[in-house]
PDB file of N, CA and C in Angstrom:
ATOM      1  N   MET A   1      -8.757  -8.458 -16.238  1.00 48.00           N
ATOM      2  CA  MET A   1      -8.284  -7.701 -15.111  1.00 48.00           C
ATOM      3  C   MET A   1      -9.277  -7.783 -13.987  1.00 48.00           C
ATOM      4  N   GLY A   2      -8.795  -7.909 -12.754  1.00 64.00           N
ATOM      5  CA  GLY A   2      -9.647  -7.992 -11.617  1.00 64.00           C
ATOM      6  C   GLY A   2     -10.209  -6.605 -11.202  1.00 64.00           C
ATOM      7  N   LEU A   3     -10.974  -6.645 -10.133  1.00 70.00           N
ATOM      8  CA  LEU A   3     -11.536  -5.387  -9.599  1.00 70.00           C
ATOM      9  C   LEU A   3     -10.451  -4.456  -8.974  1.00 70.00           C
ATOM     10  N   VAL A   4      -9.397  -5.082  -8.429  1.00 78.00           N
ATOM     11  CA  VAL A   4      -8.330  -4.368  -7.816  1.00 78.00           C
ATOM     12  C   VAL A   4      -7.022  -4.594  -8.633  1.00 78.00           C
ATOM     13  N   PRO A   5      -6.423  -3.586  -9.153  1.00 88.00           N
ATOM     14  CA  PRO A   5      -5.197  -3.798  -9.956  1.00 88.00           C
ATOM     15  C   PRO A   5      -4.116  -4.493  -9.143  1.00 88.00           C
ATOM     16  N   GLU A   6      -3.364  -5.310  -9.848  1.00 92.00           N
ATOM     17  CA  GLU A   6      -2.287  -6.101  -9.247  1.00 92.00           C
ATOM     18  C   GLU A   6      -1.288  -5.233  -8.428  1.00 92.00           C
ATOM     19  N   THR A   7      -0.996  -4.064  -8.925  1.00 93.00           N
ATOM     20  CA  THR A   7      -0.029  -3.190  -8.251  1.00 93.00           C
ATOM     21  C   THR A   7      -0.566  -2.817  -6.833  1.00 93.00           C
ATOM     22  N   LYS A   8      -1.841  -2.524  -6.795  1.00 94.00           N
ATOM     23  CA  LYS A   8      -2.425  -2.177  -5.458  1.00 94.00           C
ATOM     24  C   LYS A   8      -2.390  -3.376  -4.534  1.00 94.00           C
ATOM     25  N   ILE A   9      -2.624  -4.568  -5.038  1.00 94.00           N
ATOM     26  CA  ILE A   9      -2.546  -5.761  -4.197  1.00 94.00           C
ATOM     27  C   ILE A   9      -1.126  -5.945  -3.714  1.00 94.00           C
ATOM     28  N   ARG A  10      -0.137  -5.736  -4.583  1.00 95.00           N
ATOM     29  CA  ARG A  10       1.271  -5.887  -4.151  1.00 95.00           C
ATOM     30  C   ARG A  10       1.591  -4.853  -3.098  1.00 95.00           C
ATOM     31  N   ILE A  11       1.061  -3.641  -3.177  1.00 97.00           N
ATOM     32  CA  ILE A  11       1.328  -2.638  -2.147  1.00 97.00           C
ATOM     33  C   ILE A  11       0.688  -3.056  -0.840  1.00 97.00           C
ATOM     34  N   LEU A  12      -0.543  -3.490  -0.879  1.00 96.00           N
ATOM     35  CA  LEU A  12      -1.228  -3.976   0.335  1.00 96.00           C
ATOM     36  C   LEU A  12      -0.450  -5.108   0.953  1.00 96.00           C
ATOM     37  N   GLU A  13      -0.009  -6.065   0.169  1.00 96.00           N
ATOM     38  CA  GLU A  13       0.782  -7.213   0.708  1.00 96.00           C
ATOM     39  C   GLU A  13       2.042  -6.741   1.326  1.00 96.00           C
ATOM     40  N   ALA A  14       2.733  -5.752   0.703  1.00 97.00           N
ATOM     41  CA  ALA A  14       3.987  -5.238   1.273  1.00 97.00           C
ATOM     42  C   ALA A  14       3.719  -4.550   2.587  1.00 97.00           C
ATOM     43  N   LEU A  15       2.664  -3.756   2.657  1.00 98.00           N
ATOM     44  CA  LEU A  15       2.331  -3.059   3.944  1.00 98.00           C
ATOM     45  C   LEU A  15       1.798  -3.983   4.991  1.00 98.00           C
ATOM     46  N   ASP A  16       1.264  -5.094   4.600  1.00 96.00           N
ATOM     47  CA  ASP A  16       0.852  -6.138   5.577  1.00 96.00           C
ATOM     48  C   ASP A  16       2.075  -6.734   6.241  1.00 96.00           C
ATOM     49  N   GLU A  17       3.153  -6.836   5.525  1.00 96.00           N
ATOM     50  CA  GLU A  17       4.388  -7.380   6.102  1.00 96.00           C
ATOM     51  C   GLU A  17       5.117  -6.375   6.976  1.00 96.00           C
ATOM     52  N   GLU A  18       5.140  -5.124   6.508  1.00 96.00           N
ATOM     53  CA  GLU A  18       5.810  -4.054   7.272  1.00 96.00           C
ATOM     54  C   GLU A  18       5.347  -2.702   6.805  1.00 96.00           C
ATOM     55  N   GLN A  19       5.076  -1.794   7.780  1.00 97.00           N
ATOM     56  CA  GLN A  19       4.791  -0.403   7.417  1.00 97.00           C
ATOM     57  C   GLN A  19       5.993   0.214   6.740  1.00 97.00           C
ATOM     58  N   ALA A  20       5.739   1.094   5.812  1.00 97.00           N
ATOM     59  CA  ALA A  20       6.850   1.646   5.051  1.00 97.00           C
ATOM     60  C   ALA A  20       6.525   2.970   4.419  1.00 97.00           C
ATOM     61  N   HIS A  21       7.503   3.750   4.016  1.00 95.00           N
ATOM     62  CA  HIS A  21       7.263   4.970   3.257  1.00 95.00           C
ATOM     63  C   HIS A  21       7.326   4.697   1.769  1.00 95.00           C
ATOM     64  N   GLY A  22       6.884   5.615   0.964  1.00 95.00           N
ATOM     65  CA  GLY A  22       6.724   5.403  -0.451  1.00 95.00           C
ATOM     66  C   GLY A  22       7.996   5.040  -1.195  1.00 95.00           C
ATOM     67  N   TYR A  23       9.067   5.670  -0.867  1.00 95.00           N
ATOM     68  CA  TYR A  23      10.351   5.370  -1.556  1.00 95.00           C
ATOM     69  C   TYR A  23      10.793   3.943  -1.282  1.00 95.00           C
ATOM     70  N   LEU A  24      10.583   3.484  -0.080  1.00 96.00           N
ATOM     71  CA  LEU A  24      10.988   2.104   0.215  1.00 96.00           C
ATOM     72  C   LEU A  24      10.085   1.123  -0.495  1.00 96.00           C
ATOM     73  N   LEU A  25       8.780   1.422  -0.545  1.00 97.00           N
ATOM     74  CA  LEU A  25       7.848   0.570  -1.245  1.00 97.00           C
ATOM     75  C   LEU A  25       8.224   0.537  -2.753  1.00 97.00           C
ATOM     76  N   ALA A  26       8.524   1.683  -3.308  1.00 97.00           N
ATOM     77  CA  ALA A  26       8.860   1.748  -4.751  1.00 97.00           C
ATOM     78  C   ALA A  26      10.105   0.886  -5.006  1.00 97.00           C
ATOM     79  N   GLU A  27      11.067   0.944  -4.113  1.00 96.00           N
ATOM     80  CA  GLU A  27      12.304   0.143  -4.281  1.00 96.00           C
ATOM     81  C   GLU A  27      12.015  -1.353  -4.134  1.00 96.00           C
ATOM     82  N   ARG A  28      11.257  -1.715  -3.182  1.00 96.00           N
ATOM     83  CA  ARG A  28      10.942  -3.147  -2.889  1.00 96.00           C
ATOM     84  C   ARG A  28      10.133  -3.744  -4.037  1.00 96.00           C
ATOM     85  N   LEU A  29       9.201  -2.955  -4.597  1.00 96.00           N
ATOM     86  CA  LEU A  29       8.297  -3.465  -5.617  1.00 96.00           C
ATOM     87  C   LEU A  29       8.758  -3.166  -7.039  1.00 96.00           C
ATOM     88  N   ASP A  30       9.911  -2.541  -7.135  1.00 96.00           N
ATOM     89  CA  ASP A  30      10.523  -2.156  -8.405  1.00 96.00           C
ATOM     90  C   ASP A  30       9.559  -1.305  -9.253  1.00 96.00           C
ATOM     91  N   LEU A  31       9.066  -0.233  -8.632  1.00 95.00           N
ATOM     92  CA  LEU A  31       8.146   0.686  -9.303  1.00 95.00           C
ATOM     93  C   LEU A  31       8.721   2.091  -9.224  1.00 95.00           C
ATOM     94  N   SER A  32       8.279   2.975 -10.152  1.00 95.00           N
ATOM     95  CA  SER A  32       8.750   4.349 -10.096  1.00 95.00           C
ATOM     96  C   SER A  32       8.115   5.036  -8.918  1.00 95.00           C
ATOM     97  N   HIS A  33       8.824   6.092  -8.445  1.00 92.00           N
ATOM     98  CA  HIS A  33       8.300   6.815  -7.274  1.00 92.00           C
ATOM     99  C   HIS A  33       6.952   7.493  -7.607  1.00 92.00           C
ATOM    100  N   GLY A  34       6.801   8.063  -8.805  1.00 92.00           N
ATOM    101  CA  GLY A  34       5.606   8.712  -9.161  1.00 92.00           C
ATOM    102  C   GLY A  34       4.437   7.696  -9.220  1.00 92.00           C
ATOM    103  N   TYR A  35       4.681   6.527  -9.756  1.00 93.00           N
ATOM    104  CA  TYR A  35       3.704   5.516  -9.870  1.00 93.00           C
ATOM    105  C   TYR A  35       3.236   5.010  -8.491  1.00 93.00           C
ATOM    106  N   ILE A  36       4.147   4.815  -7.602  1.00 96.00           N
ATOM    107  CA  ILE A  36       3.801   4.293  -6.266  1.00 96.00           C
ATOM    108  C   ILE A  36       2.978   5.340  -5.510  1.00 96.00           C
ATOM    109  N   TYR A  37       3.378   6.627  -5.650  1.00 95.00           N
ATOM    110  CA  TYR A  37       2.619   7.670  -4.894  1.00 95.00           C
ATOM    111  C   TYR A  37       1.187   7.847  -5.449  1.00 95.00           C
ATOM    112  N   THR A  38       1.006   7.631  -6.724  1.00 95.00           N
ATOM    113  CA  THR A  38      -0.358   7.663  -7.319  1.00 95.00           C
ATOM    114  C   THR A  38      -1.192   6.623  -6.669  1.00 95.00           C
ATOM    115  N   HIS A  39      -0.653   5.392  -6.523  1.00 96.00           N
ATOM    116  CA  HIS A  39      -1.435   4.321  -5.913  1.00 96.00           C
ATOM    117  C   HIS A  39      -1.614   4.547  -4.409  1.00 96.00           C
ATOM    118  N   LEU A  40      -0.612   5.018  -3.740  1.00 97.00           N
ATOM    119  CA  LEU A  40      -0.736   5.296  -2.293  1.00 97.00           C
ATOM    120  C   LEU A  40      -1.884   6.309  -2.070  1.00 97.00           C
ATOM    121  N   LYS A  41      -1.895   7.337  -2.905  1.00 96.00           N
ATOM    122  CA  LYS A  41      -2.928   8.380  -2.724  1.00 96.00           C
ATOM    123  C   LYS A  41      -4.329   7.742  -2.974  1.00 96.00           C
ATOM    124  N   GLU A  42      -4.428   6.917  -4.003  1.00 96.00           N
ATOM    125  CA  GLU A  42      -5.762   6.264  -4.259  1.00 96.00           C
ATOM    126  C   GLU A  42      -6.127   5.308  -3.100  1.00 96.00           C
ATOM    127  N   LEU A  43      -5.189   4.554  -2.595  1.00 97.00           N
ATOM    128  CA  LEU A  43      -5.485   3.597  -1.537  1.00 97.00           C
ATOM    129  C   LEU A  43      -5.880   4.342  -0.265  1.00 97.00           C
ATOM    130  N   ARG A  44      -5.257   5.546  -0.022  1.00 97.00           N
ATOM    131  CA  ARG A  44      -5.710   6.347   1.116  1.00 97.00           C
ATOM    132  C   ARG A  44      -7.115   6.858   0.975  1.00 97.00           C
ATOM    133  N   GLN A  45      -7.383   7.369  -0.257  1.00 97.00           N
ATOM    134  CA  GLN A  45      -8.745   7.886  -0.522  1.00 97.00           C
ATOM    135  C   GLN A  45      -9.781   6.756  -0.404  1.00 97.00           C
ATOM    136  N   GLU A  46      -9.429   5.551  -0.750  1.00 96.00           N
ATOM    137  CA  GLU A  46     -10.321   4.404  -0.697  1.00 96.00           C
ATOM    138  C   GLU A  46     -10.432   3.859   0.755  1.00 96.00           C
ATOM    139  N   GLY A  47      -9.632   4.351   1.685  1.00 97.00           N
ATOM    140  CA  GLY A  47      -9.646   3.904   3.062  1.00 97.00           C
ATOM    141  C   GLY A  47      -8.946   2.579   3.360  1.00 97.00           C
ATOM    142  N   MET A  48      -8.046   2.213   2.464  1.00 97.00           N
ATOM    143  CA  MET A  48      -7.325   0.946   2.626  1.00 97.00           C
ATOM    144  C   MET A  48      -6.010   1.061   3.341  1.00 97.00           C
ATOM    145  N   ILE A  49      -5.409   2.272   3.271  1.00 98.00           N
ATOM    146  CA  ILE A  49      -4.189   2.510   4.009  1.00 98.00           C
ATOM    147  C   ILE A  49      -4.327   3.864   4.710  1.00 98.00           C
ATOM    148  N   GLU A  50      -3.428   4.098   5.667  1.00 97.00           N
ATOM    149  CA  GLU A  50      -3.388   5.376   6.362  1.00 97.00           C
ATOM    150  C   GLU A  50      -1.966   5.742   6.691  1.00 97.00           C
ATOM    151  N   VAL A  51      -1.729   6.991   6.963  1.00 97.00           N
ATOM    152  CA  VAL A  51      -0.397   7.435   7.428  1.00 97.00           C
ATOM    153  C   VAL A  51      -0.325   7.126   8.916  1.00 97.00           C
ATOM    154  N   VAL A  52       0.645   6.297   9.298  1.00 96.00           N
ATOM    155  CA  VAL A  52       0.756   5.933  10.710  1.00 96.00           C
ATOM    156  C   VAL A  52       1.831   6.741  11.429  1.00 96.00           C
ATOM    157  N   ASP A  53       2.710   7.378  10.615  1.00 94.00           N
ATOM    158  CA  ASP A  53       3.736   8.234  11.219  1.00 94.00           C
ATOM    159  C   ASP A  53       4.106   9.248  10.156  1.00 94.00           C
ATOM    160  N   ASP A  54       4.306  10.500  10.551  1.00 90.00           N
ATOM    161  CA  ASP A  54       4.616  11.567   9.634  1.00 90.00           C
ATOM    162  C   ASP A  54       5.809  12.381  10.179  1.00 90.00           C
ATOM    163  N   SER A  55       6.798  11.674  10.702  1.00 82.00           N
ATOM    164  CA  SER A  55       7.956  12.372  11.294  1.00 82.00           C
ATOM    165  C   SER A  55       9.109  12.324  10.271  1.00 82.00           C
ATOM    166  N   GLU A  56      10.067  13.179  10.466  1.00 79.00           N
ATOM    167  CA  GLU A  56      11.274  13.210   9.645  1.00 79.00           C
ATOM    168  C   GLU A  56      10.940  13.397   8.136  1.00 79.00           C
ATOM    169  N   ASP A  57       9.874  14.125   7.857  1.00 84.00           N
ATOM    170  CA  ASP A  57       9.497  14.479   6.500  1.00 84.00           C
ATOM    171  C   ASP A  57       9.176  13.231   5.640  1.00 84.00           C
ATOM    172  N   LYS A  58       8.848  12.120   6.275  1.00 90.00           N
ATOM    173  CA  LYS A  58       8.496  10.897   5.552  1.00 90.00           C
ATOM    174  C   LYS A  58       7.185  10.411   6.099  1.00 90.00           C
ATOM    175  N   LYS A  59       6.235  10.118   5.224  1.00 94.00           N
ATOM    176  CA  LYS A  59       4.976   9.516   5.643  1.00 94.00           C
ATOM    177  C   LYS A  59       5.147   7.993   5.631  1.00 94.00           C
ATOM    178  N   ILE A  60       4.895   7.393   6.775  1.00 97.00           N
ATOM    179  CA  ILE A  60       4.956   5.926   6.874  1.00 97.00           C
ATOM    180  C   ILE A  60       3.511   5.416   6.759  1.00 97.00           C
ATOM    181  N   TYR A  61       3.316   4.526   5.851  1.00 98.00           N
ATOM    182  CA  TYR A  61       1.976   3.982   5.572  1.00 98.00           C
ATOM    183  C   TYR A  61       1.764   2.605   6.205  1.00 98.00           C
ATOM    184  N   GLY A  62       0.560   2.352   6.613  1.00 98.00           N
ATOM    185  CA  GLY A  62       0.171   1.055   7.108  1.00 98.00           C
ATOM    186  C   GLY A  62      -1.278   0.765   6.679  1.00 98.00           C
ATOM    187  N   LEU A  63      -1.657  -0.476   6.788  1.00 98.00           N
ATOM    188  CA  LEU A  63      -2.996  -0.906   6.405  1.00 98.00           C
ATOM    189  C   LEU A  63      -4.017  -0.440   7.422  1.00 98.00           C
ATOM    190  N   THR A  64      -5.197  -0.083   6.967  1.00 98.00           N
ATOM    191  CA  THR A  64      -6.328   0.133   7.847  1.00 98.00           C
ATOM    192  C   THR A  64      -7.011  -1.245   8.039  1.00 98.00           C
ATOM    193  N   GLU A  65      -7.967  -1.254   8.918  1.00 97.00           N
ATOM    194  CA  GLU A  65      -8.743  -2.464   9.096  1.00 97.00           C
ATOM    195  C   GLU A  65      -9.417  -2.899   7.789  1.00 97.00           C
ATOM    196  N   ASN A  66      -9.956  -1.897   7.064  1.00 97.00           N
ATOM    197  CA  ASN A  66     -10.550  -2.230   5.769  1.00 97.00           C
ATOM    198  C   ASN A  66      -9.551  -2.773   4.778  1.00 97.00           C
ATOM    199  N   GLY A  67      -8.323  -2.231   4.805  1.00 97.00           N
ATOM    200  CA  GLY A  67      -7.264  -2.761   3.948  1.00 97.00           C
ATOM    201  C   GLY A  67      -6.932  -4.189   4.302  1.00 97.00           C
ATOM    202  N   GLU A  68      -6.891  -4.489   5.565  1.00 96.00           N
ATOM    203  CA  GLU A  68      -6.637  -5.878   5.992  1.00 96.00           C
ATOM    204  C   GLU A  68      -7.719  -6.841   5.476  1.00 96.00           C
ATOM    205  N   TYR A  69      -8.971  -6.378   5.647  1.00 95.00           N
ATOM    206  CA  TYR A  69     -10.120  -7.217   5.157  1.00 95.00           C
ATOM    207  C   TYR A  69     -10.056  -7.425   3.657  1.00 95.00           C
ATOM    208  N   LEU A  70      -9.732  -6.371   2.927  1.00 94.00           N
ATOM    209  CA  LEU A  70      -9.676  -6.494   1.467  1.00 94.00           C
ATOM    210  C   LEU A  70      -8.559  -7.384   1.066  1.00 94.00           C
ATOM    211  N   LEU A  71      -7.407  -7.262   1.672  1.00 94.00           N
ATOM    212  CA  LEU A  71      -6.267  -8.111   1.335  1.00 94.00           C
ATOM    213  C   LEU A  71      -6.611  -9.572   1.625  1.00 94.00           C
ATOM    214  N   LYS A  72      -7.248  -9.822   2.745  1.00 93.00           N
ATOM    215  CA  LYS A  72      -7.631 -11.215   3.095  1.00 93.00           C
ATOM    216  C   LYS A  72      -8.611 -11.746   2.066  1.00 93.00           C
ATOM    217  N   ALA A  73      -9.574 -10.924   1.676  1.00 91.00           N
ATOM    218  CA  ALA A  73     -10.567 -11.365   0.720  1.00 91.00           C
ATOM    219  C   ALA A  73      -9.922 -11.680  -0.643  1.00 91.00           C
ATOM    220  N   LEU A  74      -8.942 -10.867  -1.054  1.00 87.00           N
ATOM    221  CA  LEU A  74      -8.293 -11.018  -2.319  1.00 87.00           C
ATOM    222  C   LEU A  74      -7.315 -12.173  -2.397  1.00 87.00           C
ATOM    223  N   THR A  75      -6.755 -12.524  -1.235  1.00 83.00           N
ATOM    224  CA  THR A  75      -5.696 -13.536  -1.240  1.00 83.00           C
ATOM    225  C   THR A  75      -6.156 -14.899  -0.701  1.00 83.00           C
ATOM    226  N   ASP A  76      -7.342 -14.967  -0.092  1.00 76.00           N
ATOM    227  CA  ASP A  76      -7.929 -16.239   0.350  1.00 76.00           C
ATOM    228  C   ASP A  76      -8.752 -16.817  -0.755  1.00 76.00           C
ATOM    229  N   ARG A  77      -8.137 -17.589  -1.592  1.00 48.00           N
ATOM    230  CA  ARG A  77      -8.852 -18.169  -2.743  1.00 48.00           C
ATOM    231  C   ARG A  77      -8.946 -19.684  -2.552  1.00 48.00           C
ATOM    232  N   ASN A  78      -9.852 -20.089  -1.671  1.00 41.00           N
ATOM    233  CA  ASN A  78     -10.055 -21.511  -1.373  1.00 41.00           C
ATOM    234  C   ASN A  78     -10.921 -22.183  -2.390  1.00 41.00           C
TER     235      ASN A  78
END
């Protein structure tokens, strides 16, 4: 197992493509809602994602600059 769990990498990749709320991410990645929110909370605490919009009772998540750097480092395997 790598330093960053595969599920977190998949979440970062999804948010790199498009900002989204947790339910949409869970649906797209075929994960349970509880599982996705656990990872979203951890990624926020680690500074990899942030809430970019909190309207209509839905938190929309996006990558932070650190999240972009981490994703690039994890996916650039030359």
